[in-house]
Coordinates of C-alpha atoms in Angstrom, one line a residue:
M129 CA 76.0 -37.0 20.8
R130 CA 74.6 -39.5 18.1
M131 CA 71.7 -42.0 18.5
T132 CA 68.8 -42.9 17.1
T133 CA 65.2 -41.6 18.0
E134 CA 64.1 -44.3 20.0
E135 CA 67.1 -44.4 21.8
A136 CA 66.6 -40.7 22.7
F137 CA 62.9 -41.6 23.5
V138 CA 63.9 -44.0 26.1
K139 CA 66.4 -42.3 27.5
V140 CA 64.0 -39.4 28.5
L141 CA 61.9 -42.1 29.8
Q142 CA 64.6 -43.4 32.1
R143 CA 65.5 -39.6 33.0
H144 CA 61.9 -39.1 34.6
G145 CA 61.9 -42.6 36.3
I146 CA 59.0 -43.9 34.2
E147 CA 59.5 -47.8 34.9
H148 CA 55.9 -48.9 33.9
A149 CA 54.1 -48.9 30.5
F150 CA 50.6 -50.3 29.8
G151 CA 48.8 -51.2 26.4
I152 CA 48.9 -53.8 23.5
I153 CA 51.8 -54.4 21.8
G154 CA 51.5 -52.9 18.1
S155 CA 54.4 -52.4 15.3
A156 CA 54.1 -48.6 15.2
F157 CA 56.2 -48.5 18.4
M158 CA 58.3 -51.4 18.7
P159 CA 61.2 -49.8 18.0
I160 CA 60.7 -48.4 21.7
S161 CA 59.3 -51.4 23.2
D162 CA 62.2 -53.6 22.1
Y163 CA 64.2 -51.4 24.5
F164 CA 62.0 -51.7 27.4
P165 CA 63.5 -54.8 29.0
K166 CA 67.0 -53.4 29.0
A167 CA 66.0 -50.2 30.1
G168 CA 64.2 -51.1 33.1
I169 CA 60.7 -50.5 31.9
T170 CA 58.0 -53.1 32.5
F171 CA 55.3 -53.5 29.7
W172 CA 52.0 -54.6 31.1
D173 CA 50.5 -56.2 28.1
V174 CA 46.4 -55.8 28.6
A175 CA 43.5 -57.3 27.0
H176 CA 42.1 -53.9 26.0
E177 CA 43.4 -50.5 26.0
C178 CA 40.9 -48.9 27.5
N179 CA 41.7 -51.0 30.7
G180 CA 45.0 -50.5 30.3
G181 CA 44.4 -46.6 31.0
Y182 CA 42.7 -47.6 34.3
M183 CA 45.5 -49.7 35.5
A184 CA 47.7 -46.8 34.9
D185 CA 45.2 -44.5 36.7
G186 CA 45.4 -46.9 39.7
F187 CA 48.9 -47.4 39.4
T188 CA 49.6 -43.6 39.6
R189 CA 47.1 -42.5 42.3
T190 CA 48.1 -45.0 44.8
T191 CA 51.7 -44.6 44.1
G192 CA 52.5 -40.9 43.2
K193 CA 54.4 -42.1 40.3
M194 CA 53.9 -41.3 36.3
A195 CA 53.2 -44.3 34.2
M196 CA 53.1 -44.4 30.3
I197 CA 50.2 -45.9 28.2
I198 CA 50.8 -46.6 24.5
A199 CA 49.5 -48.8 21.7
Q200 CA 49.0 -49.2 17.9
N201 CA 48.1 -46.0 16.1
G202 CA 44.3 -45.6 15.2
P203 CA 42.0 -47.9 16.8
G204 CA 44.5 -49.2 19.6
I205 CA 44.9 -45.1 20.4
T206 CA 41.4 -44.4 20.1
N207 CA 40.4 -47.2 22.7
F208 CA 42.6 -45.0 25.5
V209 CA 39.9 -42.0 25.3
T210 CA 37.5 -43.3 28.1
A211 CA 40.3 -43.9 30.6
V212 CA 42.2 -40.5 29.7
K213 CA 39.5 -38.5 30.5
T214 CA 39.0 -40.1 33.4
A215 CA 42.5 -39.7 34.3
Y216 CA 41.8 -35.9 33.5
W217 CA 39.1 -35.6 36.0
N218 CA 40.9 -37.5 38.8
H219 CA 43.9 -35.3 38.4
T220 CA 46.4 -37.8 37.4
P221 CA 49.7 -37.2 35.5
M222 CA 49.9 -39.9 32.9
L223 CA 51.8 -40.2 29.7
L224 CA 49.8 -41.0 26.7
V225 CA 51.9 -41.8 24.0
T226 CA 50.2 -42.3 20.5
P227 CA 52.5 -43.4 17.5
Q228 CA 50.7 -41.8 14.5
A229 CA 50.6 -43.2 10.8
A230 CA 53.7 -42.4 8.9
N231 CA 54.0 -38.8 7.4
R232 CA 55.0 -40.4 3.9
T233 CA 51.8 -42.4 3.6
I234 CA 49.0 -40.7 5.8
G235 CA 46.0 -39.5 4.0
Q236 CA 46.8 -42.1 1.2
G237 CA 44.5 -45.2 2.3
G238 CA 43.1 -44.6 5.9
F239 CA 44.5 -47.9 7.3
Q240 CA 44.5 -47.2 10.9
E241 CA 44.8 -43.4 10.3
V242 CA 42.7 -41.0 12.9
E243 CA 43.2 -37.6 14.1
Q244 CA 45.0 -38.4 17.2
M245 CA 45.6 -34.8 18.3
A246 CA 42.3 -33.9 17.8
A247 CA 40.6 -37.3 19.4
F248 CA 42.5 -36.0 22.7
R249 CA 42.2 -32.5 22.4
D250 CA 39.7 -32.3 25.6
M251 CA 41.1 -35.3 27.4
V252 CA 44.5 -34.0 28.1
A253 CA 46.0 -30.9 29.8
W254 CA 49.0 -30.7 27.4
Q255 CA 49.6 -32.5 23.9
E256 CA 52.4 -31.9 21.2
E257 CA 53.2 -33.6 18.1
V258 CA 56.6 -34.2 17.1
R259 CA 57.7 -32.4 14.3
D260 CA 61.2 -33.4 13.4
P261 CA 62.7 -36.3 14.5
A262 CA 65.6 -34.2 16.1
R263 CA 63.3 -32.9 18.5
I264 CA 61.9 -35.8 19.9
A265 CA 63.9 -36.1 23.1
E266 CA 63.0 -32.2 23.6
V267 CA 59.2 -32.7 23.3
L268 CA 58.9 -35.5 25.2
N269 CA 60.7 -34.1 28.1
R270 CA 58.5 -30.9 28.0
V271 CA 55.2 -33.2 27.5
I272 CA 56.5 -35.4 31.0
T273 CA 57.0 -32.2 32.8
K274 CA 53.7 -30.6 31.9
G275 CA 51.9 -33.7 32.9
K276 CA 53.7 -33.7 36.6
R277 CA 53.2 -29.6 37.1
L278 CA 49.7 -29.9 36.0
S279 CA 48.7 -33.3 37.8
A280 CA 47.1 -34.4 34.6
P281 CA 47.3 -36.6 31.5
V282 CA 49.6 -35.4 28.7
Q283 CA 50.2 -36.6 25.3
I284 CA 52.9 -36.8 22.9
N285 CA 52.1 -37.9 19.2
V286 CA 54.8 -39.2 16.9
P287 CA 54.8 -40.2 13.4
R288 CA 55.8 -44.1 13.2
D289 CA 58.3 -43.3 10.5
F290 CA 60.2 -41.1 12.7
W291 CA 61.8 -44.0 14.7
T292 CA 64.9 -45.8 13.6
Q293 CA 66.3 -42.0 12.6
V294 CA 69.7 -41.4 13.4
I295 CA 70.2 -37.7 15.1
D296 CA 72.5 -35.6 16.5
I297 CA 71.1 -34.5 20.0
E298 CA 71.6 -32.9 23.3
L299 CA 69.6 -34.7 25.8
P300 CA 67.3 -31.8 28.0
A301 CA 67.8 -31.3 31.4
I302 CA 65.2 -32.3 34.0
I303 CA 63.2 -29.6 35.5
D304 CA 62.1 -29.8 39.1
F305 CA 59.3 -27.2 39.9
E306 CA 57.9 -25.7 43.1
R307 CA 54.3 -25.8 43.5
P308 CA 52.7 -22.1 44.4
S309 CA 51.7 -21.6 48.3
G310 CA 49.2 -19.1 47.9
G311 CA 49.3 -15.1 48.0
A312 CA 50.4 -13.3 51.2
E313 CA 47.1 -11.4 51.4
A314 CA 44.8 -14.4 50.7
I315 CA 46.5 -16.2 53.5
A316 CA 46.1 -13.6 55.8
E317 CA 42.4 -13.0 55.0
A318 CA 41.8 -16.5 55.4
A319 CA 43.5 -16.8 58.8
R320 CA 41.6 -13.7 60.0
L321 CA 38.0 -15.4 58.8
L322 CA 38.9 -18.8 60.7
D323 CA 40.1 -16.5 63.8
G324 CA 36.3 -15.2 64.0
A325 CA 34.5 -18.2 63.0
K326 CA 32.3 -19.9 65.5
F327 CA 31.7 -23.3 63.5
P328 CA 34.6 -23.7 61.2
V329 CA 34.5 -26.8 59.0
I330 CA 37.1 -28.0 57.1
L331 CA 36.5 -30.0 53.4
N332 CA 39.2 -31.8 52.0
G333 CA 39.4 -32.9 48.3
A334 CA 41.6 -34.6 46.0
G335 CA 44.3 -32.0 46.3
V336 CA 44.8 -33.3 49.9
V337 CA 45.6 -36.3 48.8
L338 CA 47.8 -35.9 45.9
G339 CA 49.5 -32.9 47.7
G340 CA 50.3 -35.1 50.6
A341 CA 48.5 -32.6 52.8
I342 CA 46.6 -34.9 55.2
P343 CA 49.0 -34.1 58.1
A344 CA 48.9 -30.3 57.4
S345 CA 45.0 -30.6 57.2
R346 CA 45.1 -32.6 60.7
A347 CA 47.2 -30.0 62.1
L348 CA 45.0 -27.1 61.4
A349 CA 41.7 -29.1 62.2
E350 CA 42.9 -30.1 65.6
R351 CA 44.1 -26.1 66.1
L352 CA 40.6 -25.3 65.4
D353 CA 38.5 -28.1 66.6
A354 CA 36.9 -28.2 63.4
P355 CA 35.0 -31.1 61.7
V356 CA 36.4 -32.4 58.7
C357 CA 34.5 -33.7 55.5
C358 CA 35.5 -35.2 52.6
N359 CA 34.6 -34.9 48.8
Y360 CA 32.5 -37.4 47.3
Q361 CA 34.7 -40.5 46.5
H362 CA 37.7 -39.2 48.3
N363 CA 37.0 -41.1 51.8
D364 CA 40.9 -41.5 52.4
A365 CA 41.5 -37.5 52.6
F366 CA 41.5 -37.7 56.4
P367 CA 42.3 -40.4 59.0
G368 CA 38.9 -41.9 59.3
S369 CA 39.9 -42.9 63.1
H370 CA 40.3 -39.5 64.1
P371 CA 37.6 -38.1 66.1
L372 CA 37.2 -34.8 64.0
F373 CA 36.6 -36.8 60.9
A374 CA 33.2 -36.5 59.7
G375 CA 33.1 -38.5 56.6
P376 CA 32.4 -37.9 52.8
L377 CA 30.0 -35.4 51.6
G378 CA 27.8 -36.2 48.4
Y379 CA 25.7 -39.2 47.2
N380 CA 25.1 -41.7 49.8
G381 CA 27.6 -40.1 51.7
S382 CA 27.9 -39.6 55.6
K383 CA 24.9 -38.1 57.4
A384 CA 27.0 -36.8 60.2
A385 CA 29.3 -34.8 57.7
M386 CA 26.0 -33.1 55.9
E387 CA 24.8 -32.5 59.4
L388 CA 27.9 -30.5 60.7
I389 CA 28.9 -28.6 57.7
A390 CA 25.0 -27.0 57.6
K391 CA 26.0 -25.5 60.6
A392 CA 29.5 -23.7 59.5
D393 CA 29.8 -20.2 59.1
V394 CA 33.4 -20.5 57.7
V395 CA 34.3 -23.4 55.5
L396 CA 37.8 -24.2 54.3
A397 CA 37.5 -25.8 51.0
L398 CA 41.2 -27.5 50.8
G399 CA 42.6 -28.9 47.6
T400 CA 39.2 -29.1 45.9
R401 CA 37.3 -27.5 42.8
L402 CA 34.0 -27.9 44.6
N403 CA 32.5 -30.0 41.9
P404 CA 28.7 -30.2 42.0
F405 CA 28.3 -33.7 42.7
S406 CA 30.1 -33.3 45.8
T407 CA 27.8 -31.0 47.1
L408 CA 24.3 -32.3 46.0
P409 CA 21.5 -33.0 48.8
G410 CA 21.7 -36.3 50.1
Y411 CA 19.1 -38.2 52.4
G412 CA 16.8 -35.3 51.7
I413 CA 19.0 -32.9 53.5
D414 CA 20.2 -29.7 51.4
Y415 CA 23.3 -29.3 53.5
W416 CA 25.3 -26.7 51.8
P417 CA 25.5 -23.6 54.1
K418 CA 24.8 -20.9 51.7
A419 CA 25.2 -18.3 54.2
A420 CA 29.1 -19.5 55.3
K421 CA 32.0 -17.5 54.4
L422 CA 33.9 -19.9 51.8
I423 CA 37.9 -20.0 51.2
Q424 CA 38.6 -22.2 48.4
V425 CA 42.1 -23.7 47.9
D426 CA 43.1 -25.1 44.5
I427 CA 46.0 -25.5 42.4
N428 CA 44.3 -24.4 39.5
P429 CA 42.9 -20.6 39.4
D430 CA 40.3 -21.2 36.7
R431 CA 38.3 -23.6 39.0
I432 CA 38.3 -21.3 42.0
G433 CA 34.6 -19.9 42.7
L434 CA 33.3 -21.6 39.6
T435 CA 30.7 -23.7 41.6
K436 CA 30.3 -21.8 44.8
P437 CA 30.5 -18.2 45.8
V438 CA 33.8 -17.6 47.5
A439 CA 34.9 -15.1 50.1
V440 CA 38.7 -15.8 49.7
G441 CA 40.2 -17.5 47.0
I442 CA 43.7 -19.3 46.9
V443 CA 45.7 -20.5 44.5
G444 CA 48.3 -23.2 46.1
D445 CA 49.2 -26.5 46.9
A446 CA 47.2 -27.6 49.6
R447 CA 49.8 -28.9 52.1
A448 CA 51.8 -25.4 51.7
V449 CA 48.4 -23.6 52.2
A450 CA 47.1 -25.0 55.0
G451 CA 50.7 -25.0 56.9
A452 CA 50.6 -21.1 56.1
I453 CA 47.3 -20.4 57.2
L454 CA 48.1 -22.5 60.4
A455 CA 51.1 -20.3 61.3
Q456 CA 49.1 -17.1 61.0
L457 CA 46.1 -18.0 63.4
G458 CA 45.6 -15.9 66.4
D459 CA 46.1 -17.4 69.8
H460 CA 42.4 -17.8 70.3
A461 CA 41.4 -19.3 66.9
G462 CA 39.1 -21.9 67.0
D463 CA 38.1 -20.8 70.9
A464 CA 34.6 -19.6 70.4
G465 CA 32.2 -22.6 71.2
R466 CA 35.1 -25.1 71.2
A467 CA 33.7 -27.3 73.8
E468 CA 30.2 -27.3 72.6
R469 CA 31.5 -28.1 69.2
K470 CA 33.5 -31.2 70.0
A471 CA 30.3 -32.6 72.0
L472 CA 28.4 -31.8 69.1
I473 CA 30.9 -33.4 66.6
A474 CA 31.0 -36.6 68.9
R475 CA 27.3 -36.8 69.2
T476 CA 26.6 -36.3 65.5
K477 CA 28.9 -39.0 64.4
S478 CA 27.7 -41.5 66.9
A479 CA 24.3 -40.9 66.0
W480 CA 25.2 -41.6 62.5
A481 CA 27.2 -44.6 63.2
Q482 CA 24.2 -46.3 64.7
E483 CA 22.2 -45.5 62.1
L484 CA 24.3 -46.7 59.5
T485 CA 24.8 -49.8 61.5
S486 CA 21.0 -50.4 61.5
M487 CA 20.4 -49.9 57.7
D488 CA 19.7 -53.1 56.3
H489 CA 17.6 -52.3 53.0
E490 CA 16.7 -49.4 50.7
A491 CA 13.4 -47.6 51.1
D492 CA 10.8 -47.2 48.4
D493 CA 9.6 -43.8 47.6
P494 CA 5.9 -43.2 48.0
G495 CA 3.9 -44.5 45.1
T496 CA 6.4 -47.3 44.4
D497 CA 7.2 -50.7 45.8
W498 CA 10.1 -52.2 43.8
N499 CA 12.6 -52.7 46.8
D500 CA 10.0 -54.5 48.8
R501 CA 9.2 -56.6 45.7
A502 CA 13.0 -57.2 45.6
R503 CA 13.4 -58.2 49.0
K504 CA 10.2 -60.8 48.8
A505 CA 11.6 -62.3 45.7
R506 CA 15.1 -63.6 46.9
P507 CA 14.6 -63.3 50.6
E508 CA 17.5 -65.4 51.3
W509 CA 20.1 -63.3 49.3
M510 CA 21.9 -60.3 50.9
S511 CA 20.9 -56.7 50.6
P512 CA 23.7 -54.5 49.3
R513 CA 23.8 -52.8 52.5
Q514 CA 24.3 -56.3 54.3
A515 CA 26.9 -57.1 51.8
W516 CA 28.9 -54.0 52.7
R517 CA 28.9 -54.9 56.4
A518 CA 29.8 -58.1 55.7
I519 CA 33.1 -56.8 53.7
Q520 CA 33.9 -54.5 56.6
S521 CA 34.4 -57.2 58.9
A522 CA 37.2 -58.8 56.8
L523 CA 38.6 -55.9 55.3
P524 CA 42.3 -55.0 56.4
K525 CA 42.8 -51.3 57.4
E526 CA 45.4 -51.1 55.5
A527 CA 43.9 -52.2 52.4
I528 CA 43.6 -50.3 48.9
I529 CA 40.4 -50.6 47.5
S530 CA 38.5 -49.5 44.3
S531 CA 34.8 -48.8 43.5
D532 CA 33.1 -48.6 40.4
I533 CA 30.1 -46.8 39.0
G534 CA 26.9 -48.2 39.9
N535 CA 24.1 -48.9 42.5
N536 CA 25.7 -51.3 44.8
C537 CA 28.8 -49.6 44.8
A538 CA 27.3 -46.5 45.5
I539 CA 25.4 -47.8 48.2
G540 CA 28.9 -48.6 49.7
N541 CA 30.0 -44.9 49.6
A542 CA 29.4 -44.3 53.3
Y543 CA 31.1 -47.6 54.6
P544 CA 35.0 -47.4 53.9
S545 CA 37.5 -45.2 55.8
F546 CA 41.4 -44.9 55.7
E547 CA 44.2 -43.9 58.0
A548 CA 46.4 -42.9 55.2
G549 CA 45.9 -41.4 51.6
R550 CA 46.0 -42.9 48.4
K551 CA 44.2 -45.8 49.6
Y552 CA 40.8 -45.3 47.9
L553 CA 40.2 -45.6 43.9
A554 CA 37.1 -44.6 42.3
P555 CA 36.4 -43.5 38.7
G556 CA 35.7 -39.6 39.6
L557 CA 33.8 -37.2 38.0
F558 CA 33.7 -38.7 34.7
G559 CA 32.1 -41.7 35.9
P560 CA 33.1 -44.6 33.6
C561 CA 31.7 -48.5 34.2
G562 CA 34.5 -50.8 34.2
Y563 CA 36.6 -48.9 36.5
G564 CA 37.0 -51.1 39.7
F565 CA 39.0 -54.2 38.1
P566 CA 41.7 -52.7 35.9
S567 CA 42.2 -50.1 38.3
I568 CA 43.0 -52.1 41.4
V569 CA 45.2 -54.4 39.4
G570 CA 47.0 -51.0 38.6
A571 CA 47.2 -50.8 42.2
K572 CA 48.5 -54.1 43.0
I573 CA 51.2 -53.3 40.7
G574 CA 52.5 -50.0 42.2
N575 CA 51.8 -51.9 45.9
P576 CA 52.9 -55.4 45.5
D577 CA 53.1 -55.7 49.3
T578 CA 49.5 -54.2 50.0
P579 CA 46.4 -56.2 50.0
V580 CA 44.1 -54.8 47.4
V581 CA 40.5 -55.3 46.9
G582 CA 38.5 -54.3 43.9
F583 CA 34.3 -54.1 43.8
A584 CA 32.0 -53.5 40.9
G585 CA 28.6 -54.3 40.3
D586 CA 27.9 -57.2 37.2
G587 CA 27.2 -54.6 34.9
A588 CA 30.0 -52.6 35.0
F589 CA 32.2 -55.8 35.9
G590 CA 31.2 -57.0 32.4
I591 CA 32.8 -54.1 30.7
S592 CA 36.4 -54.6 31.8
M593 CA 36.1 -58.4 32.4
N594 CA 38.2 -59.4 29.4
E595 CA 41.3 -58.6 31.9
M596 CA 40.4 -62.2 33.3
V597 CA 42.4 -63.6 30.3
A598 CA 45.4 -61.1 30.9
I599 CA 46.0 -61.2 34.6
G600 CA 46.5 -64.9 35.0
R601 CA 49.8 -64.7 33.4
R602 CA 53.1 -65.0 34.9
D603 CA 54.6 -62.0 36.5
W604 CA 51.3 -60.4 36.9
P605 CA 50.4 -59.7 40.7
A606 CA 47.4 -61.4 42.6
I607 CA 44.5 -59.3 43.3
T608 CA 41.2 -59.7 44.9
M609 CA 37.7 -58.8 43.4
V610 CA 34.2 -58.6 44.8
V611 CA 31.3 -58.5 42.0
F612 CA 28.0 -57.6 43.4
R613 CA 25.9 -60.1 41.2
N614 CA 22.2 -58.9 41.0
Y615 CA 21.7 -59.0 37.3
Q616 CA 20.6 -55.7 36.4
W617 CA 21.8 -52.2 35.5
G618 CA 20.8 -51.0 38.9
A619 CA 21.2 -47.3 38.7
E620 CA 18.9 -46.9 35.5
K621 CA 16.6 -49.5 36.9
R622 CA 16.3 -47.3 39.7
N623 CA 15.3 -44.6 37.6
T624 CA 12.9 -46.5 35.5
T625 CA 11.1 -47.3 39.0
L626 CA 10.7 -44.0 39.8
W627 CA 10.1 -42.0 36.8
Y628 CA 9.2 -44.8 34.0
A629 CA 6.4 -47.1 35.6
D630 CA 8.7 -50.0 35.5
N631 CA 9.3 -50.1 32.0
F632 CA 12.3 -51.7 31.8
V633 CA 14.5 -51.0 28.8
G634 CA 17.9 -52.4 28.6
T635 CA 18.1 -53.1 32.5
E636 CA 18.5 -56.8 32.6
L637 CA 21.5 -58.9 32.4
N638 CA 22.2 -62.4 31.7
E639 CA 21.2 -64.9 34.7
G640 CA 22.9 -67.7 32.9
A641 CA 26.5 -66.4 33.2
S642 CA 28.4 -67.2 36.0
Y643 CA 31.4 -64.8 36.6
A644 CA 33.1 -67.1 39.5
G645 CA 32.7 -69.8 36.6
I646 CA 34.6 -68.0 33.9
A647 CA 37.3 -67.0 36.7
Q648 CA 37.9 -70.6 37.0
A649 CA 37.7 -71.1 33.3
C650 CA 40.7 -68.3 33.0
G651 CA 42.8 -70.2 35.4
L652 CA 41.8 -67.9 38.3
K653 CA 39.7 -68.9 41.6
G654 CA 35.9 -68.1 41.5
V655 CA 33.6 -68.4 44.3
Q656 CA 30.2 -67.6 45.2
A657 CA 29.0 -66.1 48.3
R658 CA 25.1 -65.9 49.3
T659 CA 25.3 -64.6 52.7
M660 CA 26.9 -62.3 55.0
A661 CA 29.0 -65.1 56.6
E662 CA 29.8 -66.6 53.2
L663 CA 31.0 -63.4 52.1
T664 CA 33.0 -62.4 55.0
A665 CA 34.9 -66.0 55.3
A666 CA 35.3 -65.7 51.4
L667 CA 36.9 -62.3 51.4
A668 CA 39.4 -63.2 54.4
Q669 CA 40.2 -66.6 52.6
A670 CA 40.8 -64.4 49.2
L671 CA 43.0 -62.1 51.0
K672 CA 45.1 -65.1 52.2
D673 CA 45.2 -66.4 48.8
Q674 CA 46.0 -63.2 47.5
K675 CA 49.5 -62.7 50.0
A676 CA 50.3 -66.3 48.5
G677 CA 50.0 -65.3 45.0
R678 CA 46.6 -66.4 44.0
T679 CA 43.8 -64.2 42.3
T680 CA 40.1 -64.6 43.3
F681 CA 37.0 -63.5 41.9
I682 CA 34.0 -63.4 44.7
E683 CA 30.5 -63.3 43.0
A684 CA 28.4 -62.0 46.0
L685 CA 24.8 -62.6 45.1
I686 CA 22.6 -60.0 46.4
N687 CA 18.9 -58.9 46.1
Q688 CA 17.5 -56.4 43.5
E689 CA 17.1 -53.6 45.9
L690 CA 17.7 -50.3 44.8
G691 CA 19.2 -47.3 46.3
E692 CA 19.1 -43.5 46.1
P693 CA 19.1 -42.3 42.4
F694 CA 22.1 -40.7 41.2
R695 CA 20.6 -37.4 40.2
R696 CA 17.1 -36.6 41.1
D697 CA 18.1 -33.1 40.4
A698 CA 18.3 -34.1 36.6
M699 CA 15.3 -36.3 36.4
K700 CA 11.5 -35.7 35.9
K701 CA 8.4 -37.9 35.0
P702 CA 7.8 -37.7 31.1
V703 CA 4.4 -36.4 30.1
E704 CA 2.8 -37.8 26.8
V705 CA 1.5 -35.0 24.6
A706 CA 1.4 -36.6 20.9
G707 CA 1.6 -40.2 21.8
I708 CA 3.8 -43.0 20.1
D709 CA 2.1 -45.4 17.8
P710 CA 3.9 -48.8 16.7
A711 CA 1.6 -48.5 13.2
D712 CA 3.9 -45.4 12.4
M713 CA 6.9 -47.8 11.9
R714 CA 7.9 -47.9 8.1
P715 CA 9.9 -50.5 6.9
Q716 CA 13.2 -49.6 5.6
K717 CA 14.5 -49.9 1.9
R718 CA 17.9 -51.5 1.5
V719 CA 20.5 -49.1 1.2

């Protein structure tokens, strides 16, 4: 049938059910955006393209539905790079549409030109450029299908002079696919190892959340009475109230999880690539059980055995594999030491819960005293841990939350737990600052009836705060955002106190700025909280206001205590050899 290229493009979007697009309007894609209202596609016109990418990530991770990001060719598109790489390591299927400079003028002047395919080559799982207008539907359909199958961002590059072309075309069929469920021999060997295990432990990763595998993981854990740990930033990969849930591993995670997995003789790593950051020592505990037999399950075979030696590697969907292993367990699987194991799990969890509740402040390393000085400098302000306990008092169990990168959000890693998946948004292993605010906006767009709360330190929040001017507009949903205000880049300051003798370079923020005041200037509600009681009350009221359609930014004033550094393994005290002398600086000549 005859249609225009933009009609074909939009019809393919409709066939795949893509109802939301995030970006900034530009002339290079106006032929398709003109059809968005008629097609049932909502265009969320953000303040900065990178934030639009984070919104799409938050939307998809909490709904399981793919979204599109799009902007003007050149500088608009390059602003997506950080968000797309973030989505890549978050395993988020995302459609990146990159209108390109026109074929007939590219190379002649450089206006808004850049090699867009090259820019994203390391950021996406699949990319294609449309070579002929008549192939636009075919290419788009394949790109979207690849994104869903690979659970990752994908890119279609479209020269802008390919729009408004009339073509003869047959729209491609939508192909559904079934995910692999593991090989028969590997499943049988995994079941055999678990049958004979005296202390089996299950480690759930992102694949458990993305694959809807929490019920299958729970059934397997209950059959074995195995404690269940979660990877770093995946606290929602198992029900928090379940007696077998041990909590998250990794940075500032659960001591209970670390102590229990250290005893494992068999570990079932379910839906995880076992990234190194999730298994680094914590609280001085080098907990990874090096002598344990490891069964690693991942949808991507290239990631099995990449970071840890495995006894059994299984390529497959976490839900299907967990169900298959459960079906092959012997009658006495889990019986060895069952009663003692259950009692130990309960004791270990209880001891950690009591310790966590009593942790008010951050300790100083021997030879340093920054945290002691920070407490004395602002004795009336909350510590980060006091702030997190105050937040837990008001946070509904059904809430979706986001967290950013940085000292104060990282200290909170051990606190939140969830009863369902797709509830916890964190930046992931690319680790961009500025994720917490826009991602929670995307989550609210996808889940309008669920309370949402975003968290960010003041440094990270400053990167994405320009969205305050966008989200107050008509048709944007209300959210709640907590900004931890301590006027510093905390993680970097912690490195400075430990290795650079308090030589603070670039770590201090503007004490004259008020994020609560900026919120009010943007037509939103902004409040400050100085005590635990004030923070709990402010969050409770903000959630009521969110339900009524009003956005609130809570500026939580906290002292400058600093938590455990992110990477003790990557830092060391510098040694001066040649020395640096300011007299060696030569004035530049003008160029």
